[in-house]
Short mmCIF file of C-alpha atoms and ligand atoms in Angstrom, two decimals:
data_model
loop_
_atom_site.label_atom_id
_atom_site.label_comp_id
_atom_site.label_asym_id
_atom_site.label_seq_id
_atom_site.Cartn_x
_atom_site.Cartn_y
_atom_site.Cartn_z
CA UNK A 1 0.00 0.01 -0.01
CA UNK A 2 2.87 2.41 0.86
CA UNK A 3 4.47 1.67 -2.48
CA UNK A 4 1.20 2.22 -4.38
CA UNK A 5 0.78 5.58 -2.60
CA UNK A 6 4.34 6.58 -3.44
CA UNK A 7 3.78 5.86 -7.11
CA UNK A 8 0.72 8.12 -7.19
CA UNK A 9 3.13 11.06 -6.84
CA UNK A 10 5.67 9.73 -9.37
CA UNK A 11 6.65 12.58 -11.69
CA UNK A 12 7.94 11.27 -15.04
CA UNK A 13 9.68 14.56 -15.92
CA UNK A 14 11.56 14.64 -12.62
CA UNK A 15 12.49 10.98 -12.93
CA UNK A 16 13.84 11.58 -16.44
CA UNK A 17 15.81 14.63 -15.25
CA UNK A 18 17.31 12.75 -12.29
CA UNK A 19 18.46 9.76 -14.28
CA UNK A 20 18.64 10.55 -18.05
CA UNK A 21 20.31 13.96 -18.21
CA UNK A 22 23.92 14.73 -17.21
CA UNK A 23 25.77 13.88 -15.05
CA UNK A 24 24.37 10.29 -15.34
CA UNK A 25 23.61 10.53 -19.07
CA UNK A 26 27.01 11.83 -20.15
CA UNK A 27 28.18 10.26 -23.41
CA UNK A 28 31.69 11.73 -23.31
CA UNK A 29 33.05 8.72 -21.43
CA UNK A 30 32.07 5.08 -21.00
CA UNK A 31 32.67 5.51 -17.24
CA UNK A 32 29.29 7.08 -16.73
CA UNK A 33 26.32 4.91 -15.88
CA UNK A 34 24.05 5.44 -18.88
CA UNK A 35 26.72 4.52 -21.48
CA UNK A 36 27.48 1.45 -19.33
CA UNK A 37 23.85 0.31 -19.46
CA UNK A 38 23.64 0.90 -23.23
CA UNK A 39 26.87 -1.08 -23.82
CA UNK A 40 25.63 -4.09 -21.80
CA UNK A 41 22.53 -4.23 -24.02
CA UNK A 42 24.35 -3.52 -27.28
CA UNK A 43 27.00 -6.22 -26.65
CA UNK A 44 24.40 -8.79 -25.62
CA UNK A 45 22.21 -8.25 -28.67
CA UNK A 46 25.25 -8.20 -30.97
CA UNK A 47 25.53 -11.99 -30.65
CA UNK A 48 22.35 -12.27 -32.76
CA UNK A 49 21.15 -15.12 -30.50
CA UNK A 50 18.36 -13.09 -28.82
CA UNK A 51 15.62 -12.49 -31.35
CA UNK A 52 12.08 -13.35 -32.22
CA UNK A 53 8.61 -12.02 -32.86
CA UNK A 54 7.76 -10.29 -29.59
CA UNK A 55 9.82 -8.67 -26.86
CA UNK A 56 8.07 -7.44 -23.69
CA UNK A 57 9.59 -4.71 -21.58
CA UNK A 58 8.34 -4.76 -17.98
CA UNK A 59 7.98 -1.47 -16.14
CA UNK A 60 9.12 0.62 -19.05
CA UNK A 61 8.39 3.85 -17.19
CA UNK A 62 8.78 6.96 -19.34
CA UNK A 63 11.98 5.63 -20.98
CA UNK A 64 12.93 4.00 -24.29
CA UNK A 65 16.76 3.80 -24.02
CA UNK A 66 16.45 0.14 -22.96
CA UNK A 67 14.77 -0.74 -26.30
CA UNK A 68 17.34 0.77 -28.67
CA UNK A 69 19.45 -2.29 -29.30
CA UNK A 70 16.54 -4.71 -28.74
CA UNK A 71 14.35 -3.19 -31.46
CA UNK A 72 16.61 -4.49 -34.27
CA UNK A 73 16.00 -8.10 -33.21
CA UNK A 74 12.25 -8.32 -32.59
CA UNK A 75 9.31 -7.59 -34.87
CA UNK A 76 7.18 -6.12 -32.11
CA UNK A 77 8.09 -4.45 -28.82
CA UNK A 78 5.42 -4.43 -26.06
CA UNK A 79 6.09 -1.76 -23.50
CA UNK A 80 4.35 -1.91 -20.13
CA UNK A 81 3.89 0.20 -17.00
CA UNK A 82 1.74 0.39 -13.90
CA UNK A 83 1.22 4.13 -14.22
CA UNK A 84 -0.94 5.83 -16.85
CA UNK A 85 1.30 8.94 -16.80
CA UNK A 86 4.24 6.81 -17.95
CA UNK A 87 2.25 4.93 -20.61
CA UNK A 88 1.01 8.31 -21.96
CA UNK A 89 4.52 9.74 -22.07
CA UNK A 90 5.70 6.67 -24.07
CA UNK A 91 2.74 6.92 -26.39
CA UNK A 92 3.48 10.57 -27.14
CA UNK A 93 7.11 9.68 -27.96
CA UNK A 94 6.11 6.73 -30.12
CA UNK A 95 3.73 8.95 -32.12
CA UNK A 96 6.44 11.58 -32.50
CA UNK A 97 4.45 14.29 -30.74
CA UNK A 98 6.34 17.49 -29.84
CA UNK A 99 7.47 18.29 -26.31
CA UNK A 100 8.53 14.79 -25.28
CA UNK A 101 11.91 13.92 -23.81
CA UNK A 102 14.82 14.15 -26.24
CA UNK A 103 16.21 10.63 -26.63
CA UNK A 104 18.32 11.57 -29.66
CA UNK A 105 21.67 11.61 -27.76
CA UNK A 106 20.92 8.07 -26.62
CA UNK A 107 19.98 6.92 -30.12
CA UNK A 108 23.11 8.46 -31.62
CA UNK A 109 25.27 6.84 -28.97
CA UNK A 110 23.78 3.37 -29.52
CA UNK A 111 24.23 3.68 -33.29
CA UNK A 112 27.84 4.63 -32.61
CA UNK A 113 28.65 1.71 -30.31
CA UNK A 114 26.77 -0.78 -32.56
CA UNK A 115 29.17 0.37 -35.24
CA UNK A 116 27.09 -0.37 -38.30
CA UNK A 117 27.10 3.22 -39.46
CA UNK A 118 23.30 3.39 -39.25
CA UNK A 119 21.86 6.95 -39.27
CA UNK A 120 20.21 7.50 -35.86
CA UNK A 121 16.95 8.64 -37.43
CA UNK A 122 16.54 5.19 -38.95
CA UNK A 123 16.81 3.48 -35.63
CA UNK A 124 14.35 5.98 -34.15
CA UNK A 125 11.89 5.27 -36.94
CA UNK A 126 12.30 1.47 -36.52
CA UNK A 127 11.65 1.62 -32.73
CA UNK A 128 8.61 3.88 -33.18
CA UNK A 129 7.22 1.51 -35.77
CA UNK A 130 7.74 -1.58 -33.63
CA UNK A 131 6.44 -0.08 -30.36
CA UNK A 132 2.82 -0.89 -31.14
CA UNK A 133 1.46 -1.89 -27.74
CA UNK A 134 1.85 -0.02 -24.43
CA UNK A 135 -0.01 -2.04 -21.77
CA UNK A 136 -0.85 -1.66 -18.04
CA UNK A 137 0.97 -4.16 -15.80
CA UNK A 138 1.28 -5.08 -12.12
CA UNK A 139 4.20 -7.34 -11.38
CA UNK A 140 2.71 -8.34 -8.05
CA UNK A 141 -0.05 -10.28 -9.73
CA UNK A 142 0.67 -13.85 -10.81
CA UNK A 143 -0.84 -12.83 -14.13
CA UNK A 144 0.85 -9.36 -14.47
CA UNK A 145 -1.04 -8.23 -17.60
CA UNK A 146 -4.42 -9.45 -16.32
CA UNK A 147 -4.58 -12.00 -19.17
CA UNK A 148 -1.87 -14.38 -20.36
CA UNK A 149 0.24 -13.10 -23.24
CA UNK A 150 -0.67 -15.31 -26.28
CA UNK A 151 1.59 -16.40 -27.76
CA UNK A 152 4.16 -15.82 -24.92
CA UNK A 153 6.99 -13.40 -25.52
CA UNK A 154 10.23 -14.52 -27.19
CA UNK A 155 12.24 -12.03 -25.16
CA UNK A 156 11.81 -10.26 -21.81
CA UNK A 157 13.45 -7.07 -20.68
CA UNK A 158 13.08 -5.20 -17.42
CA UNK A 159 15.11 -2.25 -16.20
CA UNK A 160 15.00 -0.77 -12.69
CA UNK A 161 11.47 -1.98 -12.04
CA UNK A 162 11.24 -5.13 -9.89
CA UNK A 163 13.47 -3.91 -7.04
CA UNK A 164 11.80 -0.50 -7.17
CA UNK A 165 8.29 -1.87 -6.58
CA UNK A 166 9.02 -4.70 -4.11
CA UNK A 167 8.93 -4.26 -0.33
CA UNK A 168 11.45 -7.06 0.30
CA UNK A 169 13.62 -9.74 -1.40
CA UNK A 170 10.86 -12.36 -1.29
CA UNK A 171 8.49 -9.99 -3.12
CA UNK A 172 11.24 -9.24 -5.66
CA UNK A 173 11.71 -13.00 -6.31
CA UNK A 174 7.94 -13.52 -6.64
CA UNK A 175 7.62 -10.59 -9.04
CA UNK A 176 10.44 -12.01 -11.17
CA UNK A 177 8.63 -15.37 -11.29
CA UNK A 178 5.39 -13.63 -12.25
CA UNK A 179 6.99 -11.74 -15.19
CA UNK A 180 8.93 -14.85 -16.17
CA UNK A 181 5.60 -16.51 -16.94
CA UNK A 182 5.16 -14.05 -19.87
CA UNK A 183 8.22 -15.55 -21.56
CA UNK A 184 8.29 -18.78 -23.59
CA UNK A 185 10.57 -21.60 -22.48
CA UNK A 186 13.98 -21.09 -24.09
CA UNK A 187 13.36 -17.35 -24.29
CA UNK A 188 15.97 -14.84 -23.10
CA UNK A 189 15.56 -12.37 -20.24
CA UNK A 190 17.65 -9.27 -19.71
CA UNK A 191 17.49 -7.46 -16.39
CA UNK A 192 19.05 -4.17 -15.38
CA UNK A 193 18.65 -2.89 -11.87
CA UNK A 194 19.88 -1.18 -8.75
CA UNK A 195 22.22 -2.75 -6.19
CA UNK A 196 22.12 -1.65 -2.56
CA UNK A 197 19.48 1.00 -3.11
CA UNK A 198 16.91 1.86 -0.45
CA UNK A 199 15.06 4.80 -2.08
CA UNK A 200 14.87 7.04 -5.13
CA UNK A 201 13.20 10.40 -5.83
CA UNK A 202 10.89 11.36 -8.69
CA UNK A 203 9.66 14.87 -7.94
CA UNK A 204 7.38 14.82 -4.86
CA UNK A 205 7.60 11.01 -4.75
CA UNK A 206 10.15 9.23 -2.55
CA UNK A 207 10.00 5.60 -3.58
CA UNK A 208 11.30 2.82 -1.32
CA UNK A 209 13.52 0.21 -3.00
CA UNK A 210 14.57 -3.21 -1.74
CA UNK A 211 18.37 -3.13 -1.39
CA UNK A 212 19.69 -6.04 -3.40
CA UNK A 213 23.07 -7.74 -3.38
CA UNK A 214 24.36 -9.46 -6.53
CA UNK A 215 23.64 -12.85 -4.95
CA UNK A 216 19.97 -11.92 -4.40
CA UNK A 217 19.56 -11.34 -8.13
CA UNK A 218 21.27 -14.59 -9.10
CA UNK A 219 19.23 -16.57 -6.53
CA UNK A 220 15.95 -15.04 -7.69
CA UNK A 221 16.69 -15.85 -11.32
CA UNK A 222 17.52 -19.45 -10.58
CA UNK A 223 14.45 -19.69 -8.30
CA UNK A 224 12.27 -18.42 -11.16
CA UNK A 225 13.50 -21.13 -13.49
CA UNK A 226 16.24 -19.29 -15.35
CA UNK A 227 19.78 -20.31 -16.29
CA UNK A 228 22.20 -17.44 -15.85
CA UNK A 229 24.19 -16.68 -19.00
CA UNK A 230 25.98 -13.43 -18.08
CA UNK A 231 26.17 -11.20 -15.03
CA UNK A 232 27.90 -7.83 -14.85
CA UNK A 233 28.00 -5.06 -12.27
CA UNK A 234 28.92 -1.40 -12.16
CA UNK A 235 29.97 0.56 -9.07
CA UNK A 236 28.37 4.01 -8.96
CA UNK A 237 31.22 6.57 -9.00
CA UNK A 238 31.12 9.34 -6.36
CA UNK A 239 30.46 12.01 -8.98
CA UNK A 240 27.15 10.26 -9.91
CA UNK A 241 25.94 10.02 -6.31
CA UNK A 242 23.81 13.12 -6.73
CA UNK A 243 21.25 12.64 -3.95
CA UNK A 244 18.40 11.52 -6.22
CA UNK A 245 18.80 8.04 -4.70
CA UNK A 246 21.27 6.09 -2.59
CA UNK A 247 22.24 3.46 -5.23
CA UNK A 248 25.56 1.67 -4.77
CA UNK A 249 25.79 0.10 -8.19
CA UNK A 250 23.94 -1.42 -11.14
CA UNK A 251 23.64 -5.02 -12.22
CA UNK A 252 23.03 -6.50 -15.66
CA UNK A 253 21.85 -10.11 -15.99
CA UNK A 254 21.26 -12.17 -19.08
CA UNK A 255 19.35 -15.33 -18.32
CA UNK A 256 17.48 -17.98 -20.32
CA UNK A 257 14.24 -19.69 -19.29
N1 LIG B 301 12.39 1.06 -16.94
C1 LIG B 301 12.55 2.46 -16.58
C2 LIG B 301 11.71 2.92 -15.41
C3 LIG B 301 11.99 2.28 -14.12
S1 LIG B 301 11.18 3.14 -12.74
C4 LIG B 301 14.03 2.77 -16.46
O1 LIG B 301 14.82 1.93 -16.82
O2 LIG B 301 14.36 3.87 -16.02
C5 LIG B 301 10.14 1.90 -12.05
C6 LIG B 301 8.85 1.77 -12.84
O3 LIG B 301 8.03 0.76 -12.25
C7 LIG B 301 8.01 3.05 -12.88
O4 LIG B 301 7.77 3.42 -14.19
C8 LIG B 301 6.73 2.64 -12.16
O5 LIG B 301 5.56 3.28 -12.66
C9 LIG B 301 6.69 1.14 -12.38
N2 LIG B 301 5.84 0.42 -11.43
C10 LIG B 301 5.38 0.84 -10.22
N3 LIG B 301 4.63 -0.13 -9.64
C11 LIG B 301 4.61 -1.17 -10.52
C12 LIG B 301 3.98 -2.48 -10.47
N4 LIG B 301 3.29 -2.88 -9.42
N5 LIG B 301 4.18 -3.27 -11.54
C13 LIG B 301 4.95 -2.89 -12.61
N6 LIG B 301 5.53 -1.72 -12.67
C14 LIG B 301 5.36 -0.84 -11.64
#
């Protein structure tokens, strides 16, 4: 209930400012956190092994950076979020309406690190075209979308959602199992998330987070029926500890169901 109340005050604009503008979104060096996240995804998708018809992104929030490498490998991207304000923000971006957040520095950077010489506008167009469904979701329900996804997704992505909506590690593990049910057996899951974080700010909202250790993430994945394929972590440098949260680091996990 406390979490639900917190999210009623979630301000997408403030969240974007806190996490997706400098100093965290600084593309001048790979030492900053946003380039680190984008590289994890770009390198993982570069293998060509993770692909299919549908990819579902759980708890997309108001952001699309997590879909930039993924969108080349799936025919359809399904974005999801609990909050209507976030789904609306994503819808405005997908339709190319004016006044939405400027993701172009992210798109340029991903095109650069993918190294195929693709003009960034082409990637933007491809993602907009493939982002056809933006659905409500609640990861605390065994059936997070309210109805089963048919056919199930070929790929699952979730960034900074499960730990940010779970009161404790057991709830995090259950939420992971719930969203895992949206994925077909053999499908790949990519998770990005916060390590050792107890809260973050989004305007007037102060959201509690379950502080995770690397081992908690590994154990929850195995418990939810996944085989771990890759695990990486990033230590938040002092210059990026700006007071918008108390995060210690970031994990990236690639697992297969
Ligand atoms: N994926 C984005 C946003 C993460 S913020 C990023 O990488 O930055 C956490 C998100 O979880 C918010 O958008 C919030 O609206 C969403 N959320 C809150 N409660 C949820 C719930 N019960 N189920 C799924 N998502 C939820």
